[in-house]
Amino acid sequence: MFDYRSAAQEVLRTEIEALKQLEHYFNQDFTKACELIFANTEGKVVVMGMGKSGHIGNKIAATLASTGTSSFFVHPGEAAHGDLGMIEPGDIVLAISNSGESSEILALFPVLKRLNIKIISMTGKPHSNMAKLSDLHLQITVPKEACPIQLAPTSSTTATLVMGDALAMALMQARGFTADDFALSHPGGALGRKLLLKLSDIMHTGDKLPLVTPNTVVRDALLEISQKGLGMTAVVDDHQQLVGIFTDGDLRRILDKRVDIHSAIIGDVMTINPTVATPNMLAAEGLNMMQDKSINGLILCDQGKVVGALNMHDMLKAGVM
């Protein structure tokens, strides 16, 4: 029986060695490439690559774009048939080819030079035509491919991807790119909801907000809880300032003590100093608070005044959890 596990482990060892080699290429040329892109505040980084290099280039362009560096991918073959018009003076081309001899990319160099577009090449051959004709060269030479017949791009594509990630992350830090900036380019899906959605976006307000005063009879407070459907009610004074909370859990507690819900008032059985949040808190932070405190609802206050409420079901509907 073939030893699949040993074959996989050999691939891993080979690619790890390739990445160790890559550290030597974070040199002055890498610094200059970063500085060139960072200083180019008007243009975009246009990534090009054929075959497997093109697949990696697509990912590099996406990573650059999502971390503060305007970027997109152009297929060299399509560029030669009209898409070159997408590249404008002031842009920077990042050309990727392990051999450094991609004919499709080299054919574009004269036009790019005529447009005075700076070219950064990323190749495994520092003496290749692409490397020589580029303004800057990022080396990605690997000792060998992980492919046992040395044909399928493996270690070389991994090294290319890591070099692209290093470029994007270095630029990201130089720009002071923050989590808030990242969120603005990822508004969709779970990531966007965690980074953008605030409690104010999902809280209940106005007539949907459960409120009672301390002198409210427990029976009437239960009607408020039932009508508003949050499993709790805030207890407020005449100025809407929070003085306590009464929840389904509190109800079970007083029933165990045989408290008469028809005569007892909320002020005597409520929970004082409850966990509260503010409307501008991220929904993800509110969820963490609820999970840490093992509670199912939150009262939201602004300077002590109750302005909203929500429960775990609201978090679920909003896709925060």
mmCIF file of C-alpha atoms in Angstrom:
data_model
loop_
_atom_site.group_PDB
_atom_site.id
_atom_site.type_symbol
_atom_site.label_atom_id
_atom_site.label_comp_id
_atom_site.label_asym_id
_atom_site.label_seq_id
_atom_site.Cartn_x
_atom_site.Cartn_y
_atom_site.Cartn_z
ATOM 1 C CA MET A 1 0.000 0.000 0.000
ATOM 2 C CA PHE A 2 1.320 3.440 -0.930
ATOM 3 C CA ASP A 3 2.408 5.575 2.036
ATOM 4 C CA TYR A 4 0.350 8.722 1.460
ATOM 5 C CA ARG A 5 1.285 10.177 4.817
ATOM 6 C CA SER A 6 5.036 10.000 4.133
ATOM 7 C CA ALA A 7 4.531 11.628 0.742
ATOM 8 C CA ALA A 8 2.575 14.468 2.341
ATOM 9 C CA GLN A 9 5.201 14.962 5.061
ATOM 10 C CA GLU A 10 7.918 15.201 2.411
ATOM 11 C CA VAL A 11 5.945 17.929 0.651
ATOM 12 C CA LEU A 12 5.667 19.822 3.928
ATOM 13 C CA ARG A 13 9.399 19.549 4.650
ATOM 14 C CA THR A 14 10.304 20.699 1.141
ATOM 15 C CA GLU A 15 8.032 23.724 1.274
ATOM 16 C CA ILE A 16 9.232 24.697 4.754
ATOM 17 C CA GLU A 17 12.809 24.732 3.443
ATOM 18 C CA ALA A 18 11.669 26.898 0.547
ATOM 19 C CA LEU A 19 10.142 29.425 2.920
ATOM 20 C CA LYS A 20 13.292 29.497 5.053
ATOM 21 C CA GLN A 21 15.192 30.480 1.916
ATOM 22 C CA LEU A 22 12.700 33.267 1.275
ATOM 23 C CA GLU A 23 13.854 35.174 4.347
ATOM 24 C CA HIS A 24 17.075 36.101 2.526
ATOM 25 C CA TYR A 25 15.043 37.925 -0.120
ATOM 26 C CA PHE A 26 13.478 40.425 2.259
ATOM 27 C CA ASN A 27 16.298 42.755 1.297
ATOM 28 C CA GLN A 28 16.798 46.303 0.060
ATOM 29 C CA ASP A 29 14.805 45.562 -3.099
ATOM 30 C CA PHE A 30 11.854 44.489 -0.958
ATOM 31 C CA THR A 31 12.108 47.739 1.021
ATOM 32 C CA LYS A 32 12.275 49.792 -2.191
ATOM 33 C CA ALA A 33 9.226 47.979 -3.606
ATOM 34 C CA CYS A 34 7.261 48.777 -0.460
ATOM 35 C CA GLU A 35 8.375 52.406 -0.549
ATOM 36 C CA LEU A 36 7.439 52.726 -4.225
ATOM 37 C CA ILE A 37 3.932 51.381 -3.658
ATOM 38 C CA PHE A 38 3.443 53.325 -0.420
ATOM 39 C CA ALA A 39 4.415 56.618 -2.055
ATOM 40 C CA ASN A 40 2.069 56.021 -4.992
ATOM 41 C CA THR A 41 -1.091 57.510 -3.486
ATOM 42 C CA GLU A 42 -2.903 58.087 -6.781
ATOM 43 C CA GLY A 43 -2.350 54.911 -8.809
ATOM 44 C CA LYS A 44 -3.141 51.244 -8.298
ATOM 45 C CA VAL A 45 -1.086 48.072 -8.105
ATOM 46 C CA VAL A 46 -1.918 45.948 -11.147
ATOM 47 C CA VAL A 47 -0.952 42.307 -10.619
ATOM 48 C CA MET A 48 -0.207 40.042 -13.599
ATOM 49 C CA GLY A 49 0.659 36.372 -13.927
ATOM 50 C CA MET A 50 0.089 33.413 -16.232
ATOM 51 C CA GLY A 51 -1.030 29.917 -15.205
ATOM 52 C CA LYS A 52 -0.401 29.075 -11.559
ATOM 53 C CA SER A 53 1.338 32.425 -11.095
ATOM 54 C CA GLY A 54 -1.895 34.032 -12.235
ATOM 55 C CA HIS A 55 -3.914 32.146 -9.614
ATOM 56 C CA ILE A 56 -1.492 33.284 -6.913
ATOM 57 C CA GLY A 57 -1.496 36.807 -8.362
ATOM 58 C CA ASN A 58 -5.269 36.966 -8.041
ATOM 59 C CA LYS A 59 -4.999 36.236 -4.356
ATOM 60 C CA ILE A 60 -2.182 38.746 -3.842
ATOM 61 C CA ALA A 61 -4.220 41.468 -5.557
ATOM 62 C CA ALA A 62 -7.218 40.652 -3.350
ATOM 63 C CA THR A 63 -5.095 40.770 -0.191
ATOM 64 C CA LEU A 64 -3.555 44.102 -1.167
ATOM 65 C CA ALA A 65 -6.969 45.586 -1.936
ATOM 66 C CA SER A 66 -8.509 44.431 1.337
ATOM 67 C CA THR A 67 -5.663 45.828 3.441
ATOM 68 C CA GLY A 68 -5.469 49.383 2.147
ATOM 69 C CA THR A 69 -3.531 49.136 -1.134
ATOM 70 C CA SER A 70 -5.720 49.713 -4.192
ATOM 71 C CA SER A 71 -5.095 46.729 -6.437
ATOM 72 C CA PHE A 72 -6.613 44.445 -9.055
ATOM 73 C CA PHE A 73 -5.548 41.520 -11.252
ATOM 74 C CA VAL A 74 -5.238 41.642 -15.035
ATOM 75 C CA HIS A 75 -4.667 38.493 -17.089
ATOM 76 C CA PRO A 76 -1.692 39.118 -19.425
ATOM 77 C CA GLY A 77 -3.419 37.386 -22.324
ATOM 78 C CA GLU A 78 -6.491 39.566 -21.947
ATOM 79 C CA ALA A 79 -4.305 42.646 -21.468
ATOM 80 C CA ALA A 80 -2.833 42.099 -24.944
ATOM 81 C CA HIS A 81 -6.343 42.136 -26.375
ATOM 82 C CA GLY A 82 -7.790 45.258 -24.839
ATOM 83 C CA ASP A 83 -7.577 44.990 -21.057
ATOM 84 C CA LEU A 84 -4.312 46.934 -21.113
ATOM 85 C CA GLY A 85 -6.598 49.967 -21.242
ATOM 86 C CA MET A 86 -7.394 49.295 -17.582
ATOM 87 C CA ILE A 87 -3.815 50.247 -16.700
ATOM 88 C CA GLU A 88 -3.208 53.990 -16.452
ATOM 89 C CA PRO A 89 -0.164 56.234 -16.023
ATOM 90 C CA GLY A 90 0.656 56.316 -12.340
ATOM 91 C CA ASP A 91 -0.189 52.642 -11.789
ATOM 92 C CA ILE A 92 2.432 50.107 -10.735
ATOM 93 C CA VAL A 93 2.568 46.658 -12.324
ATOM 94 C CA LEU A 94 3.504 43.656 -10.193
ATOM 95 C CA ALA A 95 4.482 40.993 -12.734
ATOM 96 C CA ILE A 96 4.772 37.400 -11.485
ATOM 97 C CA SER A 97 6.579 34.552 -13.228
ATOM 98 C CA ASN A 98 8.749 31.885 -11.615
ATOM 99 C CA SER A 99 10.881 31.538 -14.743
ATOM 100 C CA GLY A 100 10.906 35.262 -15.430
ATOM 101 C CA GLU A 101 10.411 34.476 -19.112
ATOM 102 C CA SER A 102 6.628 34.606 -19.507
ATOM 103 C CA SER A 103 6.222 35.655 -23.141
ATOM 104 C CA GLU A 104 2.712 36.990 -22.534
ATOM 105 C CA ILE A 105 3.996 39.387 -19.864
ATOM 106 C CA LEU A 106 7.228 40.329 -21.642
ATOM 107 C CA ALA A 107 5.201 41.289 -24.709
ATOM 108 C CA LEU A 108 3.514 43.986 -22.603
ATOM 109 C CA PHE A 109 6.717 45.553 -21.289
ATOM 110 C CA PRO A 110 7.302 47.930 -24.257
ATOM 111 C CA VAL A 111 3.816 49.409 -23.900
ATOM 112 C CA LEU A 112 4.133 49.670 -20.124
ATOM 113 C CA LYS A 113 7.487 51.406 -20.506
ATOM 114 C CA ARG A 114 5.962 53.813 -23.034
ATOM 115 C CA LEU A 115 3.262 54.679 -20.494
ATOM 116 C CA ASN A 116 6.018 55.295 -17.930
ATOM 117 C CA ILE A 117 4.567 52.668 -15.637
ATOM 118 C CA LYS A 118 6.870 51.293 -12.953
ATOM 119 C CA ILE A 119 7.259 47.514 -13.028
ATOM 120 C CA ILE A 120 8.053 45.295 -10.051
ATOM 121 C CA SER A 121 8.758 41.721 -11.091
ATOM 122 C CA MET A 122 8.549 38.705 -8.815
ATOM 123 C CA THR A 123 10.542 35.777 -10.199
ATOM 124 C CA GLY A 124 12.713 32.860 -9.184
ATOM 125 C CA LYS A 125 15.397 33.848 -11.709
ATOM 126 C CA PRO A 126 17.198 37.116 -10.885
ATOM 127 C CA HIS A 127 18.979 37.066 -14.281
ATOM 128 C CA SER A 128 15.807 36.521 -16.318
ATOM 129 C CA ASN A 129 14.543 39.014 -18.890
ATOM 130 C CA MET A 130 11.650 40.078 -16.662
ATOM 131 C CA ALA A 131 14.009 40.736 -13.754
ATOM 132 C CA LYS A 132 16.420 42.730 -15.934
ATOM 133 C CA LEU A 133 13.732 44.828 -17.604
ATOM 134 C CA SER A 134 11.859 45.677 -14.387
ATOM 135 C CA ASP A 135 12.421 48.702 -12.202
ATOM 136 C CA LEU A 136 12.594 46.459 -9.138
ATOM 137 C CA HIS A 137 12.882 42.712 -8.671
ATOM 138 C CA LEU A 138 11.614 40.545 -5.811
ATOM 139 C CA GLN A 139 13.360 37.188 -5.757
ATOM 140 C CA ILE A 140 11.400 34.027 -4.886
ATOM 141 C CA THR A 141 13.937 31.316 -5.764
ATOM 142 C CA VAL A 142 13.289 27.966 -4.063
ATOM 143 C CA PRO A 143 15.776 25.055 -3.664
ATOM 144 C CA LYS A 144 13.360 22.661 -5.360
ATOM 145 C CA GLU A 145 9.706 22.042 -6.056
ATOM 146 C CA ALA A 146 7.752 19.733 -3.760
ATOM 147 C CA CYS A 147 6.645 17.859 -6.875
ATOM 148 C CA PRO A 148 8.630 14.556 -7.028
ATOM 149 C CA ILE A 149 9.178 14.967 -10.787
ATOM 150 C CA GLN A 150 10.003 18.684 -10.394
ATOM 151 C CA LEU A 151 7.350 19.831 -12.846
ATOM 152 C CA ALA A 152 4.227 20.972 -10.967
ATOM 153 C CA PRO A 153 4.638 24.431 -9.381
ATOM 154 C CA THR A 154 4.434 23.790 -5.636
ATOM 155 C CA SER A 155 7.206 25.272 -3.491
ATOM 156 C CA SER A 156 7.554 28.146 -5.953
ATOM 157 C CA THR A 157 3.871 29.100 -5.784
ATOM 158 C CA THR A 158 3.953 28.883 -1.978
ATOM 159 C CA ALA A 159 6.975 31.203 -1.908
ATOM 160 C CA THR A 160 5.231 33.603 -4.303
ATOM 161 C CA LEU A 161 2.149 33.724 -2.114
ATOM 162 C CA VAL A 162 4.189 34.377 1.025
ATOM 163 C CA MET A 163 6.180 37.147 -0.690
ATOM 164 C CA GLY A 164 2.887 38.741 -1.743
ATOM 165 C CA ASP A 165 1.472 38.429 1.767
ATOM 166 C CA ALA A 166 4.657 39.958 3.203
ATOM 167 C CA LEU A 167 4.361 42.880 0.794
ATOM 168 C CA ALA A 168 0.698 43.449 1.673
ATOM 169 C CA MET A 169 1.194 43.158 5.434
ATOM 170 C CA ALA A 170 4.237 45.450 5.460
ATOM 171 C CA LEU A 171 2.254 48.096 3.553
ATOM 172 C CA MET A 172 -0.754 47.576 5.801
ATOM 173 C CA GLN A 173 1.311 48.333 8.903
ATOM 174 C CA ALA A 174 3.054 51.284 7.251
ATOM 175 C CA ARG A 175 -0.353 52.820 6.471
ATOM 176 C CA GLY A 176 -1.577 52.320 10.040
ATOM 177 C CA PHE A 177 -4.466 50.298 8.618
ATOM 178 C CA THR A 178 -6.866 49.418 11.466
ATOM 179 C CA ALA A 179 -9.600 46.873 12.147
ATOM 180 C CA ASP A 180 -12.168 49.601 11.418
ATOM 181 C CA ASP A 181 -10.569 50.215 8.022
ATOM 182 C CA PHE A 182 -10.628 46.480 7.354
ATOM 183 C CA ALA A 183 -14.297 46.301 8.263
ATOM 184 C CA LEU A 184 -15.218 48.957 5.701
ATOM 185 C CA SER A 185 -13.897 46.738 2.904
ATOM 186 C CA HIS A 186 -15.600 43.633 4.322
ATOM 187 C CA PRO A 187 -19.199 44.739 4.960
ATOM 188 C CA GLY A 188 -20.726 41.431 3.915
ATOM 189 C CA GLY A 189 -20.842 38.111 5.708
ATOM 190 C CA ALA A 190 -19.976 37.180 9.261
ATOM 191 C CA LEU A 191 -16.721 39.151 9.238
ATOM 192 C CA GLY A 192 -18.474 42.394 8.361
ATOM 193 C CA ARG A 193 -21.143 41.855 10.984
ATOM 194 C CA LYS A 194 -18.545 41.288 13.680
ATOM 195 C CA LEU A 195 -16.520 44.342 12.729
ATOM 196 C CA LEU A 196 -19.261 46.809 11.798
ATOM 197 C CA LEU A 197 -22.546 45.946 13.505
ATOM 198 C CA LYS A 198 -23.224 47.854 16.712
ATOM 199 C CA LEU A 199 -25.759 47.148 19.444
ATOM 200 C CA SER A 200 -27.624 50.293 18.406
ATOM 201 C CA ASP A 201 -28.300 48.601 15.049
ATOM 202 C CA ILE A 202 -30.229 45.710 16.589
ATOM 203 C CA MET A 203 -31.569 46.984 19.936
ATOM 204 C CA HIS A 204 -35.275 47.445 20.713
ATOM 205 C CA THR A 205 -36.335 51.030 21.358
ATOM 206 C CA GLY A 206 -39.446 53.148 21.870
ATOM 207 C CA ASP A 207 -42.677 51.220 22.383
ATOM 208 C CA LYS A 208 -40.800 47.915 21.984
ATOM 209 C CA LEU A 209 -38.621 48.647 24.995
ATOM 210 C CA PRO A 210 -39.797 46.871 28.196
ATOM 211 C CA LEU A 211 -39.946 49.403 31.031
ATOM 212 C CA VAL A 212 -41.556 49.463 34.489
ATOM 213 C CA THR A 213 -41.103 51.554 37.625
ATOM 214 C CA PRO A 214 -40.018 50.209 41.034
ATOM 215 C CA ASN A 215 -43.590 50.492 42.369
ATOM 216 C CA THR A 216 -45.014 48.276 39.622
ATOM 217 C CA VAL A 217 -46.705 45.115 40.929
ATOM 218 C CA VAL A 218 -44.865 41.988 39.811
ATOM 219 C CA ARG A 219 -48.002 40.731 38.047
ATOM 220 C CA ASP A 220 -48.082 43.852 35.863
ATOM 221 C CA ALA A 221 -44.343 43.633 35.218
ATOM 222 C CA LEU A 222 -44.888 40.086 33.923
ATOM 223 C CA LEU A 223 -47.437 41.436 31.444
ATOM 224 C CA GLU A 224 -44.833 43.950 30.224
ATOM 225 C CA ILE A 225 -42.264 41.179 29.824
ATOM 226 C CA SER A 226 -44.733 39.015 27.949
ATOM 227 C CA GLN A 227 -45.848 41.805 25.600
ATOM 228 C CA LYS A 228 -42.321 42.952 24.717
ATOM 229 C CA GLY A 229 -40.981 39.405 24.323
ATOM 230 C CA LEU A 230 -37.424 39.925 25.581
ATOM 231 C CA GLY A 231 -37.661 37.791 28.688
ATOM 232 C CA MET A 232 -36.925 40.776 30.939
ATOM 233 C CA THR A 233 -37.804 44.359 31.737
ATOM 234 C CA ALA A 234 -35.747 47.348 32.780
ATOM 235 C CA VAL A 235 -36.776 49.071 36.005
ATOM 236 C CA VAL A 236 -36.443 52.846 35.771
ATOM 237 C CA ASP A 237 -37.172 55.938 37.846
ATOM 238 C CA ASP A 238 -39.176 58.961 36.715
ATOM 239 C CA HIS A 239 -36.210 60.193 34.643
ATOM 240 C CA GLN A 240 -35.720 56.904 32.776
ATOM 241 C CA GLN A 241 -32.588 56.199 34.823
ATOM 242 C CA LEU A 242 -31.927 52.499 35.327
ATOM 243 C CA VAL A 243 -32.387 51.279 38.886
ATOM 244 C CA GLY A 244 -32.645 47.539 38.259
ATOM 245 C CA ILE A 245 -33.780 44.687 36.019
ATOM 246 C CA PHE A 246 -36.273 41.875 36.347
ATOM 247 C CA THR A 247 -35.863 38.741 34.234
ATOM 248 C CA ASP A 248 -37.386 35.302 33.758
ATOM 249 C CA GLY A 249 -34.667 34.059 36.090
ATOM 250 C CA ASP A 250 -35.767 36.484 38.790
ATOM 251 C CA LEU A 251 -39.342 35.234 38.387
ATOM 252 C CA ARG A 252 -38.284 31.646 39.007
ATOM 253 C CA ARG A 253 -36.340 32.765 42.048
ATOM 254 C CA ILE A 254 -39.271 34.575 43.694
ATOM 255 C CA LEU A 255 -41.687 31.757 42.855
ATOM 256 C CA ASP A 256 -39.374 29.347 44.679
ATOM 257 C CA LYS A 257 -39.634 31.674 47.672
ATOM 258 C CA ARG A 258 -43.440 31.708 47.322
ATOM 259 C CA VAL A 259 -43.585 35.483 46.834
ATOM 260 C CA ASP A 260 -47.104 36.683 45.995
ATOM 261 C CA ILE A 261 -46.827 38.194 42.496
ATOM 262 C CA HIS A 262 -50.191 39.937 42.958
ATOM 263 C CA SER A 263 -49.014 42.084 45.846
ATOM 264 C CA ALA A 264 -45.223 42.251 45.688
ATOM 265 C CA ILE A 265 -43.642 45.169 43.859
ATOM 266 C CA ILE A 266 -40.726 44.986 41.462
ATOM 267 C CA GLY A 267 -38.553 47.310 43.541
ATOM 268 C CA ASP A 268 -38.400 44.648 46.276
ATOM 269 C CA VAL A 269 -37.481 41.689 44.048
ATOM 270 C CA MET A 270 -35.528 43.172 41.140
ATOM 271 C CA THR A 271 -31.823 42.669 40.493
ATOM 272 C CA ILE A 272 -29.910 45.850 41.215
ATOM 273 C CA ASN A 273 -26.629 46.811 39.504
ATOM 274 C CA PRO A 274 -27.280 44.609 36.466
ATOM 275 C CA THR A 275 -24.837 44.186 33.584
ATOM 276 C CA VAL A 276 -25.426 46.974 31.056
ATOM 277 C CA ALA A 277 -23.954 47.990 27.732
ATOM 278 C CA THR A 278 -23.832 51.125 25.595
ATOM 279 C CA PRO A 279 -25.442 51.519 22.140
ATOM 280 C CA ASN A 280 -22.132 52.245 20.403
ATOM 281 C CA MET A 281 -20.600 48.967 21.551
ATOM 282 C CA LEU A 282 -19.903 46.435 18.799
ATOM 283 C CA ALA A 283 -22.476 43.644 18.678
ATOM 284 C CA ALA A 284 -19.643 41.118 18.915
ATOM 285 C CA GLU A 285 -18.475 42.775 22.144
ATOM 286 C CA GLY A 286 -22.005 42.675 23.531
ATOM 287 C CA LEU A 287 -22.227 38.971 22.697
ATOM 288 C CA ASN A 288 -18.968 38.293 24.500
ATOM 289 C CA MET A 289 -20.274 40.190 27.520
ATOM 290 C CA MET A 290 -23.465 38.136 27.593
ATOM 291 C CA GLN A 291 -21.564 34.877 27.278
ATOM 292 C CA ASP A 292 -19.051 35.860 29.964
ATOM 293 C CA LYS A 293 -21.843 36.816 32.389
ATOM 294 C CA SER A 294 -24.067 33.854 31.370
ATOM 295 C CA ILE A 295 -27.009 36.175 30.709
ATOM 296 C CA ASN A 296 -29.556 36.128 27.884
ATOM 297 C CA GLY A 297 -30.364 39.839 27.676
ATOM 298 C CA LEU A 298 -28.785 43.275 27.834
ATOM 299 C CA ILE A 299 -30.070 46.687 28.844
ATOM 300 C CA LEU A 300 -28.419 49.528 26.912
ATOM 301 C CA CYS A 301 -27.861 52.834 28.663
ATOM 302 C CA ASP A 302 -26.588 56.259 27.721
ATOM 303 C CA GLN A 303 -25.364 58.148 30.806
ATOM 304 C CA GLY A 304 -27.513 55.924 32.992
ATOM 305 C CA LYS A 305 -30.674 56.455 30.942
ATOM 306 C CA VAL A 306 -32.207 53.354 29.391
ATOM 307 C CA VAL A 307 -32.278 53.711 25.610
ATOM 308 C CA GLY A 308 -32.542 50.119 24.393
ATOM 309 C CA ALA A 309 -32.640 46.402 25.134
ATOM 310 C CA LEU A 310 -31.948 43.159 23.321
ATOM 311 C CA ASN A 311 -31.582 39.465 23.951
ATOM 312 C CA MET A 312 -29.643 36.502 22.584
ATOM 313 C CA HIS A 313 -32.319 35.889 19.952
ATOM 314 C CA ASP A 314 -31.633 39.340 18.507
ATOM 315 C CA MET A 315 -27.937 38.424 18.240
ATOM 316 C CA LEU A 316 -28.878 35.222 16.448
ATOM 317 C CA LYS A 317 -31.164 37.011 13.980
ATOM 318 C CA ALA A 318 -28.452 39.568 13.221
ATOM 319 C CA GLY A 319 -25.975 36.789 12.439
ATOM 320 C CA VAL A 320 -23.539 37.807 15.157
ATOM 321 C CA MET A 321 -23.403 34.262 16.530
#
